[in-house]
Every structure is written in structure tokens, then in C-alpha cells.
XYZ file of C-alpha atoms in Angstrom:
516
model
C -143.007 -62.943 -1.076
C -144.944 -61.964 1.863
C -144.981 -58.145 2.622
C -145.000 -56.520 6.188
C -147.667 -53.829 6.997
C -148.059 -51.293 9.698
C -151.413 -51.310 11.575
C -152.578 -49.483 14.761
C -154.556 -51.372 17.427
C -156.752 -49.737 19.903
C -155.871 -51.419 23.478
C -159.441 -50.557 24.548
C -161.675 -52.139 22.017
C -159.173 -53.898 19.737
C -160.111 -52.071 16.650
C -157.766 -52.168 13.764
C -156.751 -48.577 11.935
C -154.438 -48.048 9.035
C -153.118 -44.763 10.517
C -152.436 -43.309 14.056
C -155.163 -41.087 15.351
C -155.305 -39.500 18.603
C -158.967 -40.840 19.216
C -160.072 -44.082 18.460
C -163.104 -43.774 16.088
C -164.713 -47.224 17.391
C -164.716 -46.656 21.044
C -163.918 -42.855 21.345
C -160.884 -43.562 23.671
C -157.961 -40.994 23.698
C -154.281 -41.913 22.887
C -155.081 -45.791 22.827
C -153.662 -46.763 19.484
C -150.541 -48.770 19.413
C -148.465 -49.505 16.434
C -147.477 -53.005 15.383
C -145.928 -54.589 12.041
C -147.496 -57.834 11.012
C -146.432 -60.201 8.019
C -148.969 -60.871 5.387
C -149.715 -64.509 6.172
C -152.475 -65.450 3.663
C -151.935 -68.657 1.937
C -151.193 -68.154 -1.693
C -154.090 -69.295 -3.851
C -156.156 -70.547 -0.963
C -158.862 -69.342 1.282
C -158.078 -67.359 4.355
C -157.364 -69.151 7.556
C -160.230 -70.248 9.715
C -160.269 -68.250 13.123
C -156.703 -66.954 12.275
C -155.262 -70.628 12.119
C -154.682 -72.593 8.887
C -156.880 -75.726 9.354
C -155.758 -79.089 7.973
C -157.668 -81.230 5.522
C -159.581 -83.275 7.999
C -160.594 -80.177 10.066
C -161.775 -78.450 6.777
C -163.956 -81.568 6.219
C -165.548 -81.475 9.735
C -166.222 -77.745 9.293
C -168.081 -78.305 6.009
C -170.155 -80.981 7.530
C -170.987 -78.932 10.358
C -172.289 -76.271 7.970
C -169.477 -73.629 8.494
C -168.321 -71.918 5.390
C -171.689 -72.130 3.305
C -175.159 -70.823 4.055
C -177.902 -73.285 4.995
C -181.581 -73.014 5.816
C -182.064 -72.848 9.648
C -184.757 -75.569 9.406
C -182.126 -77.880 7.956
C -179.678 -77.321 10.796
C -179.577 -80.431 12.932
C -180.520 -80.244 16.563
C -177.456 -80.802 18.776
C -177.662 -80.945 22.607
C -174.677 -79.657 24.291
C -172.547 -82.667 25.535
C -170.393 -81.583 28.539
C -167.563 -83.266 30.099
C -167.554 -83.378 33.934
C -163.969 -82.110 35.081
C -164.267 -83.949 38.473
C -164.269 -80.712 40.265
C -167.942 -79.808 41.200
C -167.586 -76.244 41.952
C -165.737 -75.505 38.595
C -168.450 -77.467 36.650
C -171.074 -75.814 38.437
C -169.825 -72.055 37.231
C -169.510 -73.688 33.557
C -173.085 -74.759 33.662
C -172.502 -78.507 34.298
C -169.274 -79.380 32.683
C -166.740 -78.430 29.980
C -168.332 -78.213 26.468
C -166.023 -79.695 23.817
C -164.696 -77.099 21.229
C -165.322 -74.227 23.796
C -162.507 -71.296 24.478
C -162.554 -70.399 28.184
C -160.691 -67.231 29.637
C -159.806 -67.287 33.094
C -158.597 -63.946 34.748
C -157.300 -63.265 38.214
C -154.589 -61.381 40.289
C -151.099 -62.686 40.526
C -150.583 -65.285 43.112
C -154.404 -66.012 43.740
C -154.198 -69.629 42.501
C -155.015 -69.735 38.797
C -152.212 -72.131 38.022
C -153.391 -74.480 40.953
C -156.754 -74.568 39.705
C -155.967 -75.282 36.254
C -153.581 -78.071 37.387
C -156.255 -79.775 39.527
C -158.826 -79.509 36.541
C -156.334 -81.239 34.519
C -155.329 -83.862 36.959
C -159.092 -84.548 37.773
C -159.964 -84.935 34.188
C -157.035 -87.137 33.548
C -157.888 -89.326 36.475
C -161.432 -89.784 34.981
C -160.015 -91.145 31.776
C -159.840 -87.762 29.747
C -156.422 -86.405 28.190
C -155.094 -82.908 29.127
C -152.246 -80.984 27.843
C -150.915 -78.296 30.132
C -149.193 -75.522 28.191
C -146.857 -73.460 30.591
C -145.172 -70.190 29.206
C -144.104 -68.954 32.776
C -142.629 -72.061 34.225
C -140.519 -75.021 33.332
C -142.097 -78.350 33.059
C -139.874 -79.415 36.204
C -141.689 -76.477 38.189
C -145.145 -77.746 36.914
C -144.382 -81.327 38.043
C -143.373 -80.019 41.493
C -146.702 -78.103 41.722
C -148.652 -81.260 40.695
C -147.140 -83.574 43.115
C -148.166 -81.445 46.191
C -151.910 -81.215 44.903
C -154.205 -83.524 46.767
C -156.229 -84.568 43.570
C -152.819 -85.864 42.032
C -151.576 -87.799 45.142
C -155.162 -89.210 45.581
C -155.039 -90.548 41.890
C -151.965 -92.509 42.843
C -149.401 -89.994 42.148
C -148.148 -88.164 38.846
C -146.894 -91.508 37.576
C -150.373 -93.003 37.920
C -151.697 -90.477 35.412
C -149.495 -91.739 32.649
C -149.740 -89.975 29.274
C -153.311 -88.603 29.787
C -151.728 -85.466 31.479
C -148.842 -83.945 29.528
C -146.787 -80.788 29.934
C -145.446 -78.503 27.339
C -143.139 -75.612 28.084
C -143.627 -73.362 25.136
C -144.323 -69.672 24.288
C -144.752 -69.824 20.556
C -148.395 -70.176 19.530
C -147.880 -71.850 16.315
C -145.765 -74.809 18.083
C -148.620 -74.864 20.849
C -151.216 -75.442 18.079
C -149.277 -77.855 16.057
C -148.612 -79.967 19.494
C -152.337 -79.750 20.247
C -153.395 -80.887 16.747
C -151.112 -83.814 16.826
C -152.290 -85.029 20.351
C -155.885 -84.132 20.098
C -156.367 -83.908 24.090
C -159.815 -83.454 25.619
C -158.503 -79.978 26.927
C -155.723 -77.640 26.398
C -154.733 -75.223 29.250
C -152.676 -72.269 28.367
C -150.873 -70.527 31.294
C -150.717 -67.845 30.388
C -151.607 -65.795 27.315
C -149.401 -62.900 28.193
C -146.184 -64.701 27.553
C -147.388 -66.503 24.230
C -146.344 -64.624 21.091
C -146.447 -65.101 17.309
C -143.268 -65.015 15.274
C -144.533 -62.791 12.564
C -145.501 -60.007 14.681
C -142.678 -57.516 15.630
C -144.578 -56.562 18.865
C -143.384 -57.790 22.321
C -145.354 -60.607 24.080
C -148.166 -59.292 26.025
C -148.929 -56.490 23.764
C -152.218 -55.697 22.334
C -151.380 -57.021 18.903
C -149.847 -60.349 20.279
C -152.660 -60.890 22.651
C -155.321 -60.537 20.010
C -153.688 -62.710 17.407
C -152.485 -65.397 19.885
C -156.006 -65.511 21.527
C -157.448 -65.827 17.914
C -155.236 -68.871 17.085
C -156.043 -70.553 20.133
C -159.738 -70.014 19.628
C -159.292 -71.491 16.083
C -157.884 -74.495 17.754
C -160.483 -75.296 19.756
C -163.359 -74.700 17.223
C -161.387 -76.755 14.397
C -160.366 -79.750 16.634
C -163.199 -79.926 19.195
C -160.886 -79.820 22.168
C -161.673 -77.401 24.986
C -159.190 -74.404 25.403
C -158.720 -72.748 28.795
C -156.544 -69.580 28.482
C -155.245 -67.804 31.551
C -155.106 -64.057 31.488
C -153.817 -61.481 33.875
C -155.773 -58.497 35.321
C -155.030 -54.954 35.579
C -154.740 -52.903 38.562
C -158.412 -51.910 38.355
C -159.290 -55.672 38.335
C -160.249 -55.904 34.487
C -158.684 -58.530 32.219
C -155.446 -57.086 30.743
C -155.591 -56.536 26.997
C -158.420 -55.553 24.658
C -162.080 -56.299 25.211
C -161.870 -58.047 21.849
C -160.497 -61.181 23.870
C -163.596 -61.429 25.922
C -165.663 -61.280 22.761
C -163.622 -64.121 21.028
C -163.985 -66.596 23.757
C -167.196 -68.575 24.710
C -166.735 -68.314 28.550
C -165.091 -65.620 30.702
C -164.341 -66.557 34.275
C -163.211 -64.394 37.133
C -160.939 -65.944 39.830
C -161.393 -63.733 43.008
C -160.161 -63.557 46.610
C -157.997 -62.040 49.047
C -154.454 -63.456 49.226
C -154.652 -63.054 53.077
C -158.044 -65.152 53.027
C -158.187 -68.648 52.330
C -161.547 -68.632 50.429
C -161.543 -68.193 46.603
C -164.308 -67.374 44.389
C -164.902 -68.410 40.511
C -167.392 -66.198 39.153
C -168.732 -66.256 35.647
C -168.706 -62.992 33.639
C -169.843 -64.497 30.359
C -170.962 -67.967 29.362
C -172.521 -68.934 26.071
C -173.581 -72.285 27.341
C -175.107 -71.529 30.768
C -175.837 -68.943 33.226
C -173.388 -66.329 34.638
C -175.192 -66.176 38.092
C -173.485 -69.243 39.494
C -170.287 -69.123 41.479
C -167.804 -71.814 42.617
C -166.361 -71.581 46.223
C -162.975 -72.911 47.021
C -160.645 -72.840 49.996
C -156.830 -72.712 49.636
C -154.818 -75.357 51.597
C -151.265 -76.501 51.440
C -152.388 -79.326 49.154
C -154.399 -77.242 46.807
C -157.905 -75.908 46.307
C -160.733 -77.829 48.381
C -164.409 -77.309 47.400
C -166.708 -75.343 49.874
C -169.997 -76.933 50.366
C -172.775 -74.307 50.669
C -174.156 -75.883 53.902
C -170.817 -75.441 55.780
C -172.010 -72.699 57.808
C -174.708 -73.356 60.290
C -176.353 -71.142 62.984
C -176.499 -73.924 65.676
C -174.497 -72.989 68.849
C -173.495 -69.563 67.477
C -173.595 -67.110 70.212
C -174.876 -63.588 69.549
C -172.439 -60.685 69.537
C -173.025 -56.861 69.129
C -172.624 -55.763 65.462
C -173.220 -59.200 64.012
C -176.141 -60.299 61.699
C -176.707 -63.219 59.301
C -178.254 -62.986 55.869
C -179.106 -65.639 53.299
C -177.737 -64.335 49.880
C -178.372 -65.970 46.571
C -175.492 -67.066 44.158
C -177.273 -68.386 41.090
C -179.623 -71.214 42.064
C -178.250 -71.780 45.471
C -178.390 -69.960 48.800
C -175.514 -69.039 50.921
C -175.439 -67.901 54.514
C -173.451 -64.815 54.794
C -172.278 -63.354 58.102
C -172.125 -59.282 58.476
C -170.032 -57.412 61.031
C -170.162 -54.013 61.856
C -168.242 -51.473 64.220
C -169.131 -48.010 65.389
C -166.804 -45.740 67.045
C -166.831 -42.078 67.797
C -164.860 -40.150 64.955
C -162.138 -37.608 66.084
C -161.058 -36.334 62.688
C -163.799 -34.146 61.794
C -165.580 -35.973 59.068
C -166.934 -39.542 59.871
C -165.533 -42.562 58.151
C -167.859 -45.062 56.291
C -165.902 -48.025 55.122
C -167.195 -51.382 53.672
C -165.385 -54.674 52.885
C -167.295 -57.120 50.777
C -170.368 -54.794 50.989
C -171.756 -51.933 48.654
C -170.259 -48.781 50.304
C -172.957 -46.642 48.753
C -175.842 -48.773 50.166
C -173.975 -48.552 53.662
C -173.967 -44.758 53.551
C -177.761 -45.014 52.457
C -178.496 -47.238 55.498
C -176.621 -45.078 57.849
C -178.755 -41.989 56.942
C -182.049 -44.089 57.086
C -181.013 -45.368 60.433
C -180.493 -41.746 61.753
C -183.644 -40.438 60.077
C -186.152 -43.249 61.089
C -184.367 -45.093 63.686
C -183.346 -42.283 65.849
C -179.664 -43.098 65.942
C -177.137 -40.303 65.740
C -174.657 -41.712 63.449
C -173.481 -38.585 61.804
C -170.399 -38.120 63.966
C -169.653 -41.935 64.305
C -167.100 -43.782 62.202
C -168.945 -46.812 60.868
C -167.080 -49.957 59.245
C -168.799 -53.017 58.053
C -167.684 -56.247 56.059
C -169.060 -59.421 55.018
C -167.139 -62.201 56.270
C -165.715 -65.464 54.682
C -164.402 -63.702 51.539
C -167.951 -63.337 50.055
C -169.117 -60.108 48.255
C -172.834 -59.288 49.252
C -174.191 -56.446 47.281
C -177.860 -57.228 46.734
C -180.500 -55.201 48.349
C -181.896 -58.384 50.278
C -178.851 -57.708 52.783
C -180.052 -54.231 53.698
C -181.913 -55.272 57.009
C -178.974 -57.558 58.098
C -176.446 -54.661 57.577
C -178.679 -51.971 59.385
C -179.246 -54.437 62.221
C -175.452 -54.985 62.477
C -174.713 -51.255 62.354
C -177.477 -50.532 64.794
C -176.293 -53.306 67.246
C -172.653 -51.958 67.271
C -173.861 -48.595 68.224
C -176.201 -49.568 70.998
C -173.984 -52.477 72.086
C -176.963 -54.700 71.663
C -177.316 -58.130 70.173
C -179.900 -59.837 68.228
C -181.718 -62.914 69.738
C -179.584 -66.030 69.169
C -180.148 -67.652 65.803
C -181.749 -64.690 64.079
C -181.524 -64.046 60.271
C -182.600 -60.780 58.600
C -183.863 -60.682 55.056
C -185.113 -57.491 53.205
C -184.649 -54.471 51.396
C -184.759 -51.002 53.322
C -186.466 -48.052 51.528
C -185.381 -44.519 52.052
C -188.796 -44.204 54.014
C -187.630 -46.726 56.494
C -190.105 -49.422 55.182
C -188.946 -52.911 54.367
C -189.511 -54.376 50.994
C -189.724 -57.887 49.771
C -186.970 -59.400 47.748
C -186.910 -62.200 45.197
C -186.580 -65.642 46.000
C -187.561 -64.917 49.656
C -189.303 -68.336 50.323
C -185.878 -70.082 49.146
C -183.908 -67.803 51.581
C -186.216 -68.410 54.532
C -186.289 -72.242 54.015
C -182.648 -72.398 53.742
C -182.285 -70.200 57.051
C -184.344 -72.566 58.864
C -182.612 -75.647 57.660
C -179.396 -74.121 58.993
C -180.768 -73.844 62.419
C -182.266 -70.245 62.424
C -184.739 -69.718 65.337
C -186.200 -66.721 64.084
C -186.248 -65.213 60.434
C -187.045 -61.593 60.001
C -188.739 -60.657 56.778
C -190.809 -57.928 55.291
C -194.592 -57.722 56.212
C -195.363 -57.973 52.669
C -193.506 -61.418 52.193
C -195.635 -64.473 51.612
C -193.685 -67.309 53.112
C -194.921 -70.256 54.615
C -193.211 -72.262 57.322
C -191.502 -75.511 56.634
C -192.864 -78.999 57.889
C -190.839 -80.926 60.376
C -189.952 -83.528 57.739
C -188.622 -80.851 55.283
C -186.487 -79.536 58.242
C -184.717 -83.094 58.552
C -185.969 -83.551 62.085
C -184.871 -80.353 63.346
C -187.419 -78.006 64.973
C -188.762 -75.305 62.776
C -188.064 -71.745 63.581
C -190.187 -68.777 63.708
C -191.037 -66.435 60.810
C -191.305 -62.868 62.209
C -192.670 -60.198 59.827
C -191.680 -56.488 60.120
C -192.907 -53.458 58.427
C -190.364 -50.691 59.047
C -186.764 -50.490 60.175
C -188.006 -48.944 63.294
C -189.724 -52.066 64.225
C -186.973 -54.144 63.274
C -184.607 -52.322 65.927
C -187.166 -53.320 68.771
C -185.420 -56.723 68.616
C -182.203 -55.209 69.684
C -183.158 -53.890 73.141
C -185.647 -55.209 75.847
C -185.811 -51.775 76.924
C -187.259 -50.398 73.686
C -189.814 -53.300 73.473
C -191.168 -52.437 76.922
C -192.015 -48.870 75.690
C -194.786 -50.324 73.559
C -195.638 -49.759 70.020
C -196.959 -46.146 70.237
C -194.715 -43.563 68.864
C -192.057 -46.165 68.207
C -189.639 -44.099 66.268
C -189.124 -40.972 68.588
C -188.977 -43.384 71.742
C -186.326 -45.500 70.188
C -184.322 -42.400 69.291
C -184.478 -40.985 72.974
C -183.729 -44.496 74.373
C -180.882 -45.103 71.875
C -179.370 -41.542 72.711
C -179.676 -41.996 76.470
C -177.744 -45.436 76.257
C -174.852 -43.705 74.374
C -175.052 -40.568 76.423
C -173.709 -42.714 79.442
C -170.701 -43.458 77.353
C -170.075 -39.706 76.455
C -171.764 -39.931 72.939
C -173.948 -36.667 71.891
C -177.496 -36.443 72.618
C -179.968 -36.957 69.888
C -181.490 -33.596 68.806
C -185.094 -33.304 69.952
C -187.519 -34.229 67.403
C -185.256 -37.064 66.154
């Protein structure tokens, strides 16, 4: 007869302990141990379950042929290339490294209402339309609700509707992990999608669904399903208010891929970002835009500089997202502060780097920003935090302060040092070429950058822009004002400070201290 036992599980690291302690000995977290009761479920007279799930005879044979369960020489292990299955959604496949790997376990996290269920349904429908099979397990909604969502998605209606998918796309409304695993073993689909892990439970664990003990064991069972049957398993997880995946960190260690689904609910842009990927790079991102009929993929070349009028406080920067280059737009607003201490607010940008750039502009650019409120943001739902955006952010702040604009079609690339010098950044040649292809008339780069102009054939018939090399932030500020440019190169920094302060003094701004 199976006997129950009491264990204490750490909610931070997932460590198991036989008794309660105030501090977890594994990770050092205080008051993180939770008590739960579990039944002893080891099969009598047999081996322990594989990955927490008892495998059937066919699965055991396949594991033995794969060399799992016995030691083999590394030279005798057969070479195997990773066979990927395209899902039919290019941006999703890009983040995974080219497609879905059979037998992989994928954990997808995101805020409530961000579109996780919509994304999974589109992946399941697209895969079924390409001849694969998918099992969509919903622990939060009924099968009728799942069908209503599927019928409004463009990927389903484009495939001829729900009826046209036939039995290739199945829906299961279930919360018991044992029944989910049993159904998946019988169907053997290409992919199993579980939405979500927070409501899935095991009957032999007394803890409530969503607790640390339930999350750990249920995730272990689903990972075992993927490893023993060869079907890919996608698990949806909720996130905490801090933005991290709910549950112990052990969940992220159990799975092969961890994806984050990001975006503002008030903005249409959604970003799928790789956090962990055993089969590819974590530098790639997938871009989507939410519409009434589902998520639409965003092409990287959607933003163009052709015909964009210049505006004060606006700058463009090419930012790298894995192997591709995206053109980001940065806006800044500078206004006089009235509450004592000046505000510095950043949205989609690194707030610490924004504060540093403001200090550099005041010290080496002659701009008195100590009593000014500065707000900066990256448009389009992108998050731009790499140092290559320093020059663009600095020019946007300076342009907003001076109410001056950059020349039309200007793109800025470069890292700004504390001494005011501009430093080159990685992959700068790819950034420059991509900017020129988008219609940039001038690309500002650090003087130490080694970049060659594109030939007209590489530009697709468009006129090639100009590459402008600048050594310091004060030299880059000269592009903002014809008055500064007329002063000449001598003593540029001091003249810029006085010219800028004169312009602001006419509007009631304080004068720049002498020696600026």
C-alpha cells in the first residue's frame, strides 16, 4: 500500500527538503519552503518512472535504442542532425532556431491577456494546415470557447475554416495531467499545447493547482511525455508582477526552450523573445502585431525613412535583434522642471544610460539639463538597450532641448563614452548598410568605424546615402543647428554651450554657467 510522505519545496529554486527550515540551504532564500504531501508512486518491483512518467513498452524500447538508461562510449553515439518541423509562422520559427524540434519541451510565458492563447492556436492551426497534427489542451477554457477563438483567426479561416482542418487539430478540455498524458500517448500528435500549467494538477499531490509542488511534478510529467513519445510539448506559464515566470526556477531548467511573450496591452506590437534555447540562439526575436483576426507577422523592413519629415526630439537608430537589423525610432521630450528635482523617465530604453547621456550632454555638449525634465522612449513596442543607441538618444534629447531637428533621413549609430567621445559598436557595417537600404540620406558613425559605402546595385536601384564620421558628441551636435555650424571648428564645446544657452534664455530657460 502506498504511503504518503511530507516534503518541503523551495519556491525559489525548487529544492526538496525533508523538514521545514527558515532558510533554504540550496539557494539561501528566506521563508521560501512550502509544505506538501505526496503519495509514493514508484511501481512495485520495477524501475523508477522515466522523467516522472511511467513509460510504456514501446517507449522503453525506443529509449534503449537511443542509448538512454545505459552508458555508451561517446564515439559509438550515432551522429544525429536536429530535424525541425516548420510551424508555418515564420516569426515563431525564427525564435526557435528554424522550426519546432520533435521531442522538445517549450515553456512560453507572458502577462495575462497579452495573446499567448492566440499565438498557440495560430501555431496549432498553421501546423495542421501543413499536414501535421496538433492537440490543444485547455485547462482554463471549455472546448466551445477554444473553437470560438479559432474561428476568428485569419490562419484558420484562410485554411478553409475549422471543419477543413478535420482531425488534424484536436481540442481537449482537461486539468488532470495523467489524463492529458494518456490522451497524448494514444493520439501521438506532432505537437501538444498545454494552456496553462497553472491549472494542471496531479491527483496524488494534496497541494492546490498552481502551487510549487504541483507545478514541478506536472511540468516533469509533460517533459517526460515529450522525451518518451517524440512529440513536441508547448507549456504556457503565467508571470509574476516582477515579470518572471511563476513557479520555481526548476521549471526553466526542465524544459529545452523558454520563450517570453512581451508587449504593452495598449500597443499592438508583440515580441516573442528567446530566454533559453538548447537548439539555437537566444538572440533572435519574433515580431507580431495584434489585429482583430489574430497576430500578424511584422516584416523587419516595414519601417522606412523615405518621406519621413524631421521633427525636434526624433532620431533613428538601427538595432540588432539576433542576425537581423531593425530600424528603431527614438523620441525625447525636454521641459522645465517645477518640482525641485528634475525627472528622468525612459520607456523602452535603459534609464541608467539615459541619465548618463544627460550628464555627458551637460558636461561635454554645453547643455544645461540639470533643471530640465527629460522623457525618452523607443517607439513601436521595441526595447532598445544596447550601447549602439547612445548617439541617437543623445541627439534626440539635445534636439528636444534646442528645438532643432536633424537633417531629413539621418540615422545615428555609436556608443557615447563619459569623456564625450564616440566609440564604434559591433556589426556596424551591417547597421549602416541596412540604414542605407531603408532610404537614409546620412548615417552618423564614430570616426573609428570601418565602413564602406554600398554600390548602387546593392541598394536596389536607390541612391546611396552619405556616411558621416564624427569623433565626439560635441561634433555630432553641430548637425542640430546651422548657427553652431557657422561658428567653425575652433573651441566647439564652449561655443556650443553658449549658443545653446542663448537659444533657451530667449524662452525663459536659465543661462549656462560660464566655463560650460
